[in-house]
Amino acid sequence: MTPKPPLQLHTALTRRERQIMDILFRLGRATAAEVMDALPGNSSYSTVRTQLRVLEEKGHVRHEDDGVRFVYLPALARHTARKSALRHVVETFFEGSAEKAVAALLGGEGARLTDDQIDRIAEMIAKARKEGGK
């Protein structure tokens, strides 16, 4: 049996794939029919099954057999997938620099941050400084 390649969670997701992942993260597990019912707009059952299969090939989703149907689950916890995606974005668009990524976020959205949000960010920075940047 050939071993599976490592997960490549940085693989870009389409808008519909992101919607499906949001549904699976929210529900924890779901059949294709349940995903289809939760999706906005109209999608056929076969289209949803195909999209779930593609997400499985990309390493984002896995399935379990439940009798004659498949039950789909996220391959990793949301926070793990989030870290992987963020790491990929920082590497790809900010030359691996967390500083450049934060500067871009604050430059574009800085005016919208509340004082409480700024205080929490400052606390995270202080904690990272205390822990030696780990």
Short mmCIF file of C-alpha atoms in Angstrom, two decimals:
data_model
loop_
_atom_site.label_atom_id
_atom_site.label_comp_id
_atom_site.label_asym_id
_atom_site.label_seq_id
_atom_site.Cartn_x
_atom_site.Cartn_y
_atom_site.Cartn_z
CA MET A 1 0.00 0.00 0.00
CA THR A 2 1.42 3.38 -1.03
CA PRO A 3 1.67 5.89 1.85
CA LYS A 4 -0.41 9.03 1.55
CA PRO A 5 1.44 12.26 0.84
CA PRO A 6 1.57 14.76 3.71
CA LEU A 7 -1.38 17.10 4.07
CA GLN A 8 -1.06 20.23 1.98
CA LEU A 9 -3.48 22.44 3.82
CA HIS A 10 -2.17 25.53 2.11
CA THR A 11 -3.90 24.39 -1.08
CA ALA A 12 -6.18 27.23 -2.10
CA LEU A 13 -9.86 26.70 -1.48
CA THR A 14 -12.63 28.02 -3.66
CA ARG A 15 -15.40 30.09 -2.11
CA ARG A 16 -17.72 27.06 -2.14
CA GLU A 17 -15.05 24.84 -0.57
CA ARG A 18 -14.59 27.40 2.22
CA GLN A 19 -18.35 27.39 2.78
CA ILE A 20 -18.32 23.59 3.03
CA MET A 21 -15.41 23.69 5.48
CA ASP A 22 -17.26 26.27 7.61
CA ILE A 23 -20.27 23.93 7.71
CA LEU A 24 -18.14 20.95 8.70
CA PHE A 25 -16.33 22.94 11.40
CA ARG A 26 -19.67 24.17 12.73
CA LEU A 27 -21.41 20.78 12.68
CA GLY A 28 -18.36 18.66 13.46
CA ARG A 29 -19.50 15.95 11.04
CA ALA A 30 -22.11 15.78 8.31
CA THR A 31 -23.36 13.76 5.39
CA ALA A 32 -23.31 15.21 1.87
CA ALA A 33 -27.07 15.79 2.15
CA GLU A 34 -26.62 17.73 5.40
CA VAL A 35 -23.88 19.83 3.84
CA MET A 36 -26.08 20.47 0.79
CA ASP A 37 -28.97 21.60 3.02
CA ALA A 38 -26.71 24.01 4.92
CA LEU A 39 -25.12 25.57 1.83
CA PRO A 40 -26.48 28.87 0.54
CA GLY A 41 -27.89 28.81 -2.97
CA ASN A 42 -28.70 25.74 -4.98
CA SER A 43 -26.27 22.87 -5.35
CA SER A 44 -27.04 19.40 -6.54
CA TYR A 45 -26.26 16.41 -4.38
CA SER A 46 -23.72 15.11 -6.91
CA THR A 47 -21.95 18.48 -7.01
CA VAL A 48 -21.66 18.55 -3.21
CA ARG A 49 -20.34 14.97 -3.20
CA THR A 50 -17.74 15.94 -5.82
CA GLN A 51 -16.69 18.99 -3.81
CA LEU A 52 -16.35 16.87 -0.66
CA ARG A 53 -14.23 14.35 -2.58
CA VAL A 54 -11.97 17.17 -3.85
CA LEU A 55 -11.63 18.52 -0.30
CA GLU A 56 -10.68 15.03 0.81
CA GLU A 57 -8.04 14.80 -1.93
CA LYS A 58 -6.66 18.17 -0.81
CA GLY A 59 -6.38 16.84 2.74
CA HIS A 60 -8.98 19.09 4.34
CA VAL A 61 -11.70 16.48 4.85
CA ARG A 62 -11.89 12.81 5.73
CA HIS A 63 -14.86 10.49 5.76
CA GLU A 64 -16.16 7.58 7.77
CA ASP A 65 -18.53 4.91 6.52
CA ASP A 66 -21.90 4.92 8.22
CA GLY A 67 -23.73 2.06 6.60
CA VAL A 68 -24.41 3.04 3.00
CA ARG A 69 -23.48 6.71 3.42
CA PHE A 70 -20.31 8.65 4.08
CA VAL A 71 -20.06 11.02 7.01
CA TYR A 72 -17.54 13.82 6.42
CA LEU A 73 -15.35 15.45 9.06
CA PRO A 74 -12.64 18.10 8.96
CA ALA A 75 -9.24 16.37 8.72
CA LEU A 76 -7.80 18.67 11.39
CA ALA A 77 -9.13 20.89 14.14
CA ARG A 78 -10.05 24.39 13.02
CA HIS A 79 -7.21 26.02 14.98
CA THR A 80 -4.66 23.69 13.35
CA ALA A 81 -6.00 24.42 9.86
CA ARG A 82 -6.04 28.13 10.68
CA LYS A 83 -2.37 28.07 11.74
CA SER A 84 -1.36 26.19 8.61
CA ALA A 85 -3.23 28.60 6.34
CA LEU A 86 -1.84 31.64 8.13
CA ARG A 87 1.70 30.28 7.98
CA HIS A 88 1.27 29.79 4.22
CA VAL A 89 -0.06 33.35 3.77
CA VAL A 90 2.83 34.83 5.76
CA GLU A 91 5.38 32.80 3.77
CA THR A 92 3.79 33.54 0.40
CA PHE A 93 2.83 37.19 0.68
CA PHE A 94 5.03 38.60 3.46
CA GLU A 95 8.38 36.88 2.85
CA GLY A 96 7.93 34.86 6.05
CA SER A 97 7.78 38.02 8.15
CA ALA A 98 5.15 38.14 10.88
CA GLU A 99 6.05 41.81 11.32
CA LYS A 100 5.11 42.58 7.70
CA ALA A 101 1.86 40.62 8.04
CA VAL A 102 0.86 42.47 11.22
CA ALA A 103 1.81 45.81 9.65
CA ALA A 104 -0.43 45.02 6.66
CA LEU A 105 -3.32 44.09 8.95
CA LEU A 106 -2.94 47.18 11.09
CA GLY A 107 -2.43 49.45 8.10
CA GLY A 108 -5.63 48.31 6.44
CA GLU A 109 -7.79 47.64 9.46
CA GLY A 110 -6.00 49.61 12.18
CA ALA A 111 -8.54 52.38 12.17
CA ARG A 112 -11.28 49.88 12.92
CA LEU A 113 -9.65 48.33 16.00
CA THR A 114 -11.25 49.18 19.32
CA ASP A 115 -9.19 50.13 22.35
CA ASP A 116 -10.00 46.72 23.88
CA GLN A 117 -8.72 44.93 20.77
CA ILE A 118 -5.53 46.99 20.77
CA ASP A 119 -5.05 46.21 24.47
CA ARG A 120 -5.45 42.47 23.82
CA ILE A 121 -2.97 42.62 20.94
CA ALA A 122 -0.53 44.49 23.19
CA GLU A 123 -0.94 41.77 25.84
CA MET A 124 -0.17 39.07 23.23
CA ILE A 125 2.95 40.97 22.19
CA ALA A 126 4.05 41.35 25.81
CA LYS A 127 3.49 37.62 26.39
CA ALA A 128 5.48 36.72 23.25
CA ARG A 129 8.29 39.05 24.36
CA LYS A 130 8.30 37.46 27.84
CA GLU A 131 8.43 33.94 26.37
CA GLY A 132 11.33 34.90 24.12
CA GLY A 133 9.39 35.13 20.87
CA LYS A 134 8.31 31.49 20.89
#
